[in-house]
mmCIF file of C-alpha atoms in Angstrom:
data_model
loop_
_atom_site.group_PDB
_atom_site.id
_atom_site.type_symbol
_atom_site.label_atom_id
_atom_site.label_comp_id
_atom_site.label_asym_id
_atom_site.label_seq_id
_atom_site.Cartn_x
_atom_site.Cartn_y
_atom_site.Cartn_z
ATOM 1 C CA MET A 1 46.050 120.657 36.816
ATOM 2 C CA TRP A 2 44.995 117.273 38.163
ATOM 3 C CA TRP A 3 48.565 116.092 38.648
ATOM 4 C CA CYS A 4 49.564 119.061 40.822
ATOM 5 C CA ASN A 5 48.248 117.491 44.039
ATOM 6 C CA ARG A 6 49.847 114.104 43.559
ATOM 7 C CA GLY A 7 53.090 114.978 45.321
ATOM 8 C CA GLY A 8 53.565 113.650 48.840
ATOM 9 C CA SER A 9 55.161 115.325 51.815
ATOM 10 C CA ILE A 10 58.828 116.209 51.479
ATOM 11 C CA SER A 11 60.998 114.063 53.742
ATOM 12 C CA THR A 12 63.453 115.940 55.936
ATOM 13 C CA GLU A 13 65.400 112.821 56.903
ATOM 14 C CA PRO A 14 68.798 112.252 55.262
ATOM 15 C CA ARG A 15 69.288 109.536 52.724
ATOM 16 C CA ILE A 16 71.034 106.422 54.028
ATOM 17 C CA ASN A 17 72.663 103.315 52.528
ATOM 18 C CA ASP A 18 70.936 102.190 49.304
ATOM 19 C CA ARG A 19 68.897 105.408 49.069
ATOM 20 C CA ILE A 20 72.031 107.332 48.143
ATOM 21 C CA ARG A 21 72.107 107.580 44.326
ATOM 22 C CA VAL A 22 75.454 109.164 43.401
ATOM 23 C CA PRO A 23 78.524 107.556 41.868
ATOM 24 C CA GLU A 24 80.957 108.750 44.555
ATOM 25 C CA VAL A 25 80.890 110.428 47.967
ATOM 26 C CA ARG A 26 83.221 112.283 50.293
ATOM 27 C CA LEU A 27 83.434 109.823 53.170
ATOM 28 C CA VAL A 28 83.859 110.629 56.864
ATOM 29 C CA GLY A 29 84.808 107.782 59.208
ATOM 30 C CA PRO A 30 83.031 106.731 62.432
ATOM 31 C CA SER A 31 85.356 108.870 64.587
ATOM 32 C CA GLY A 32 85.152 111.911 62.315
ATOM 33 C CA GLU A 33 88.308 111.173 60.356
ATOM 34 C CA GLN A 34 88.426 112.196 56.683
ATOM 35 C CA VAL A 35 88.608 109.145 54.412
ATOM 36 C CA GLY A 36 88.365 111.086 51.156
ATOM 37 C CA ILE A 37 86.394 110.744 47.962
ATOM 38 C CA VAL A 38 85.503 107.107 47.350
ATOM 39 C CA PRO A 39 83.053 105.284 45.062
ATOM 40 C CA LEU A 40 79.618 104.679 46.546
ATOM 41 C CA ALA A 41 80.104 100.907 46.370
ATOM 42 C CA LYS A 42 83.303 101.189 48.428
ATOM 43 C CA ALA A 43 81.561 103.388 51.008
ATOM 44 C CA LEU A 44 78.709 100.882 51.346
ATOM 45 C CA GLU A 45 81.247 98.079 51.705
ATOM 46 C CA LEU A 46 83.008 99.924 54.532
ATOM 47 C CA ALA A 47 79.659 100.569 56.229
ATOM 48 C CA GLN A 48 78.860 96.868 56.118
ATOM 49 C CA GLU A 49 82.339 96.035 57.409
ATOM 50 C CA TYR A 50 81.955 98.351 60.423
ATOM 51 C CA ASP A 51 78.313 97.262 60.915
ATOM 52 C CA LEU A 52 77.211 100.894 60.551
ATOM 53 C CA ASP A 53 75.033 102.979 58.237
ATOM 54 C CA LEU A 54 76.179 105.247 55.443
ATOM 55 C CA VAL A 55 74.383 108.545 56.085
ATOM 56 C CA GLU A 56 74.322 111.527 53.725
ATOM 57 C CA VAL A 57 75.057 114.551 55.948
ATOM 58 C CA ALA A 58 75.627 117.222 53.269
ATOM 59 C CA ALA A 59 73.584 116.516 50.167
ATOM 60 C CA SER A 60 74.311 119.888 48.526
ATOM 61 C CA ALA A 61 78.083 119.350 48.446
ATOM 62 C CA ARG A 62 79.782 118.068 45.327
ATOM 63 C CA PRO A 63 80.325 115.204 45.854
ATOM 64 C CA PRO A 64 77.865 114.713 48.744
ATOM 65 C CA VAL A 65 79.404 114.205 52.171
ATOM 66 C CA CYS A 66 78.508 110.917 53.863
ATOM 67 C CA LYS A 67 79.422 109.610 57.275
ATOM 68 C CA LEU A 68 79.605 106.156 58.807
ATOM 69 C CA MET A 69 77.403 106.049 61.926
ATOM 70 C CA ASP A 70 74.734 104.143 63.813
ATOM 71 C CA TYR A 71 71.714 105.918 62.332
ATOM 72 C CA GLY A 72 69.245 104.565 64.913
ATOM 73 C CA LYS A 73 71.386 105.847 67.783
ATOM 74 C CA PHE A 74 71.868 109.154 65.965
ATOM 75 C CA LYS A 75 68.090 109.646 65.590
ATOM 76 C CA TYR A 76 67.496 108.814 69.255
ATOM 77 C CA GLU A 77 70.138 111.265 70.478
ATOM 78 C CA SER A 78 68.814 113.977 68.151
ATOM 79 C CA ALA A 79 65.276 113.454 69.462
ATOM 80 C CA MET A 80 66.474 113.686 73.077
ATOM 81 C CA LYS A 81 68.391 116.901 72.346
ATOM 82 C CA ALA A 82 65.344 118.431 70.670
ATOM 83 C CA ARG A 83 63.160 117.413 73.597
ATOM 84 C CA GLU A 84 65.584 118.977 76.088
ATOM 85 C CA ALA A 85 65.713 122.156 74.017
ATOM 86 C CA ARG A 86 61.902 122.384 73.975
ATOM 87 C CA LYS A 87 61.842 121.781 77.718
ATOM 88 C CA ASN A 88 64.220 124.678 78.400
ATOM 89 C CA GLN A 89 62.636 126.934 75.802
ATOM 90 C CA ALA A 90 60.737 129.850 77.311
ATOM 91 C CA HIS A 91 57.671 131.247 75.547
ATOM 92 C CA THR A 92 56.762 134.759 76.573
ATOM 93 C CA VAL A 93 53.035 134.881 77.222
ATOM 94 C CA ILE A 94 50.945 138.035 77.471
ATOM 95 C CA LYS A 95 48.273 137.711 80.131
ATOM 96 C CA GLU A 96 45.343 140.099 80.254
ATOM 97 C CA MET A 97 43.605 141.634 83.248
ATOM 98 C CA LYS A 98 40.491 143.804 82.923
ATOM 99 C CA LEU A 99 39.453 146.428 85.476
ATOM 100 C CA ARG A 100 36.758 149.057 85.852
ATOM 101 C CA PRO A 101 37.579 152.693 86.758
ATOM 102 C CA LYS A 102 35.491 152.515 89.965
ATOM 103 C CA ILE A 103 36.634 149.071 91.052
ATOM 104 C CA ASP A 104 35.886 147.864 94.571
ATOM 105 C CA PRO A 105 38.961 147.721 96.895
ATOM 106 C CA HIS A 106 38.517 143.979 97.482
ATOM 107 C CA ASP A 107 38.263 143.306 93.731
ATOM 108 C CA TYR A 108 41.318 145.485 93.171
ATOM 109 C CA ASP A 109 43.353 143.428 95.641
ATOM 110 C CA THR A 110 42.225 140.228 93.915
ATOM 111 C CA LYS A 111 43.142 141.523 90.461
ATOM 112 C CA LYS A 112 46.479 142.803 91.748
ATOM 113 C CA GLY A 113 47.207 139.360 93.191
ATOM 114 C CA HIS A 114 46.741 137.831 89.733
ATOM 115 C CA VAL A 115 49.043 140.437 88.190
ATOM 116 C CA VAL A 116 51.694 139.674 90.824
ATOM 117 C CA ARG A 117 51.442 135.952 90.078
ATOM 118 C CA PHE A 118 51.794 136.522 86.331
ATOM 119 C CA LEU A 119 54.837 138.759 86.761
ATOM 120 C CA LYS A 120 56.480 136.236 89.111
ATOM 121 C CA GLN A 121 56.049 133.615 86.380
ATOM 122 C CA GLY A 122 57.913 135.888 83.958
ATOM 123 C CA ASP A 123 54.869 136.750 81.827
ATOM 124 C CA LYS A 124 53.828 140.142 80.502
ATOM 125 C CA VAL A 125 50.478 141.521 81.634
ATOM 126 C CA LYS A 126 48.140 143.643 79.540
ATOM 127 C CA ILE A 127 45.980 145.800 81.815
ATOM 128 C CA THR A 128 42.706 147.006 80.283
ATOM 129 C CA ILE A 129 40.494 149.647 81.893
ATOM 130 C CA MET A 130 36.941 149.386 80.535
ATOM 131 C CA PHE A 131 34.867 152.596 80.433
ATOM 132 C CA ARG A 132 31.097 152.565 80.188
ATOM 133 C CA GLY A 133 28.568 155.338 79.731
ATOM 134 C CA ARG A 134 29.609 158.600 81.360
ATOM 135 C CA GLU A 135 32.882 157.043 82.542
ATOM 136 C CA GLN A 136 34.256 157.725 79.059
ATOM 137 C CA SER A 137 34.348 161.428 79.896
ATOM 138 C CA ARG A 138 36.666 160.738 82.876
ATOM 139 C CA PRO A 139 39.760 159.037 81.369
ATOM 140 C CA GLU A 140 41.879 160.387 84.234
ATOM 141 C CA LEU A 141 40.199 157.824 86.525
ATOM 142 C CA GLY A 142 41.589 154.973 84.452
ATOM 143 C CA TYR A 143 44.991 156.619 84.143
ATOM 144 C CA ARG A 144 45.305 157.063 87.914
ATOM 145 C CA LEU A 145 44.221 153.448 88.479
ATOM 146 C CA LEU A 146 46.851 152.167 86.056
ATOM 147 C CA GLN A 147 49.548 154.265 87.679
ATOM 148 C CA ARG A 148 48.507 152.971 91.103
ATOM 149 C CA LEU A 149 48.701 149.366 89.942
ATOM 150 C CA ALA A 150 52.105 149.914 88.333
ATOM 151 C CA SER A 151 53.358 151.461 91.570
ATOM 152 C CA ASP A 152 52.047 148.530 93.650
ATOM 153 C CA VAL A 153 53.919 145.939 91.552
ATOM 154 C CA GLU A 154 57.049 147.954 90.713
ATOM 155 C CA ASP A 155 59.216 145.400 92.554
ATOM 156 C CA LEU A 156 58.148 142.703 90.094
ATOM 157 C CA GLY A 157 57.478 144.572 86.845
ATOM 158 C CA PHE A 158 57.818 147.805 84.921
ATOM 159 C CA ILE A 159 55.656 149.766 82.494
ATOM 160 C CA GLU A 160 56.563 148.408 79.073
ATOM 161 C CA SER A 161 53.813 150.286 77.235
ATOM 162 C CA ASN A 162 52.453 153.506 78.717
ATOM 163 C CA PRO A 163 48.679 153.903 79.171
ATOM 164 C CA LYS A 164 46.897 154.844 75.972
ATOM 165 C CA GLN A 165 43.275 155.205 74.947
ATOM 166 C CA ASP A 166 41.864 152.554 72.610
ATOM 167 C CA GLY A 167 38.211 153.309 71.922
ATOM 168 C CA ARG A 168 36.282 152.729 75.127
ATOM 169 C CA ASN A 169 39.283 151.125 76.804
ATOM 170 C CA MET A 170 42.608 152.289 78.188
ATOM 171 C CA ILE A 171 45.504 149.851 77.862
ATOM 172 C CA MET A 172 48.854 149.507 79.596
ATOM 173 C CA VAL A 173 51.395 146.650 79.346
ATOM 174 C CA LEU A 174 53.557 145.577 82.289
ATOM 175 C CA GLY A 175 56.767 143.659 81.698
ATOM 176 C CA PRO A 176 58.441 141.417 84.299
ATOM 177 C CA HIS A 177 61.876 142.215 85.727
ATOM 178 C CA LYS A 178 62.595 138.468 85.793
ATOM 179 C CA LYS A 179 63.132 136.535 82.588
ATOM 180 C CA LYS A 180 60.910 133.592 81.797
ATOM 181 C CA THR A 181 63.821 131.139 81.942
ATOM 182 C CA GLU A 182 64.825 132.392 85.398
ATOM 183 C CA ALA A 183 61.243 132.110 86.643
ATOM 184 C CA MET A 184 61.007 128.549 85.313
ATOM 185 C CA ALA A 185 64.316 127.594 86.946
ATOM 186 C CA GLU A 186 63.227 129.015 90.299
ATOM 187 C CA ALA A 187 59.887 127.221 90.046
ATOM 188 C CA ARG A 188 61.675 123.910 89.416
ATOM 189 C CA GLU A 189 64.012 124.510 92.369
ATOM 190 C CA ALA A 190 61.081 125.335 94.646
ATOM 191 C CA GLN A 191 59.259 122.206 93.520
ATOM 192 C CA ALA A 192 62.347 120.063 94.184
ATOM 193 C CA ALA A 193 62.750 121.656 97.630
ATOM 194 C CA ARG A 194 59.113 120.931 98.507
ATOM 195 C CA LYS A 195 59.514 117.343 97.342
ATOM 196 C CA ALA A 196 62.673 116.886 99.427
ATOM 197 C CA GLU A 197 60.910 118.400 102.441
ATOM 198 C CA ARG A 198 57.987 116.016 102.061
ATOM 199 C CA GLN A 199 60.357 113.064 101.814
ATOM 200 C CA GLY A 200 62.210 114.284 104.909
ATOM 201 C CA LEU A 201 58.977 114.551 106.886
ATOM 202 C CA SER A 202 57.991 111.040 105.812
ATOM 203 C CA ALA A 203 61.343 109.674 106.994
ATOM 204 C CA THR A 204 60.936 111.508 110.323
ATOM 205 C CA ASP A 205 57.462 110.056 110.809
ATOM 206 C CA GLU A 206 58.781 106.552 110.137
ATOM 207 C CA GLY A 207 61.617 107.092 112.636
ATOM 208 C CA SER A 208 59.178 108.327 115.285
ATOM 209 C CA GLU A 209 57.021 105.266 114.776
ATOM 210 C CA ASP A 210 60.035 102.965 115.128
ATOM 211 C CA GLU A 211 61.095 104.753 118.328
ATOM 212 C CA PHE A 212 57.574 104.423 119.697
ATOM 213 C CA LEU A 213 57.554 100.697 118.977
ATOM 214 C CA GLU A 214 60.975 100.297 120.628
ATOM 215 C CA ASP A 215 59.834 102.239 123.701
ATOM 216 C CA GLU A 216 56.678 100.169 123.906
ATOM 217 C CA ALA A 217 58.703 96.957 123.706
ATOM 218 C CA GLY A 218 61.004 98.265 126.459
ATOM 219 C CA VAL A 219 58.017 99.008 128.694
ATOM 220 C CA ASP A 220 56.700 95.477 128.124
ATOM 221 C CA GLU A 221 60.093 94.034 129.166
ATOM 222 C CA VAL A 222 60.169 96.125 132.353
ATOM 223 C CA LEU A 223 56.656 95.049 133.267
ATOM 224 C CA ALA A 224 57.566 91.419 132.625
ATOM 225 C CA ASP A 225 60.646 91.710 134.876
ATOM 226 C CA GLU A 226 58.617 93.306 137.661
ATOM 227 C CA ALA A 227 56.019 90.540 137.427
ATOM 228 C CA THR A 228 58.785 87.899 137.685
ATOM 229 C CA GLU A 229 60.328 89.577 140.715
ATOM 230 C CA ALA A 230 56.897 89.734 142.403
ATOM 231 C CA GLU A 231 56.339 86.016 141.842
ATOM 232 C CA VAL A 232 59.698 84.927 143.338
ATOM 233 C CA PRO A 233 59.046 86.064 146.991
ATOM 234 C CA ALA A 234 55.625 84.480 146.881
ATOM 235 C CA ALA A 235 57.111 81.167 145.850
ATOM 236 C CA GLU A 236 59.811 81.374 148.577
ATOM 237 C CA ALA A 237 57.221 82.240 151.274
ATOM 238 C CA ALA A 238 55.157 79.130 150.589
ATOM 239 C CA PRO A 239 57.450 76.645 152.427
ATOM 240 C CA ALA A 240 57.594 78.915 155.497
ATOM 241 C CA GLU A 241 53.850 78.810 155.778
ATOM 242 C CA ASP A 242 53.937 74.972 155.552
ATOM 243 C CA ALA A 243 56.550 74.827 158.309
ATOM 244 C CA SER A 244 54.506 76.986 160.627
ATOM 245 C CA THR A 245 51.557 74.793 159.952
ATOM 246 C CA GLU A 246 53.400 71.538 160.820
ATOM 247 C CA ALA A 247 55.044 72.844 164.086
ATOM 248 C CA PRO A 248 52.053 72.512 166.371
ATOM 249 C CA ALA A 249 51.476 68.947 165.161
ATOM 250 C CA GLU A 250 54.932 67.878 166.420
ATOM 251 C CA ALA A 251 54.278 69.524 169.785
#
């Protein structure tokens, strides 16, 4: 019917203050203490007295349970907790790598490098061998290639799903030994270590520059002292020359 689509989205936020429409509530104080069953008007009066909000925390109870709290602060803390939980949440991702039965050794090394990187990140890897033409009559080529790859990366992963034929393809799934959360934690630690190392190198460069400037200033002082010492004998020798000049005139 036409009125079926008139409803809006259902709010998941609790009812607070004047939105609560029951005659009485089971009230919980700001510190978690049980106040008891009180009329709604009394609960709103206490909320105003404490300068807090009356928040319905258990709407299905009879009577509903309400608590005195700072609702704005409560929403902020809840959002931060949810954000931290999403940050630490690990989503297992299945990567896919496709190979040919007669793959070139260089291409094989490249593909294996990608598989190693995926397993180090804690992700599963789906390996697909693609057969074409007459290669479909030689499935053992794909099986041996999959076994070789699994053996090359056995330190990082294990065969979660054994090789099986799927039409023209042969599929195998590798699972990582390391959990996604552990891989993420190690990646964060490595990033922090690299950042600290960069900061340490910057501080060392600044210290070297300061030492260079100090050494340069010291050299300038030494040169200035040497120049002063060189000027003093010249100034003292000047009167002696004048005396030698005047001696013959007296004679």
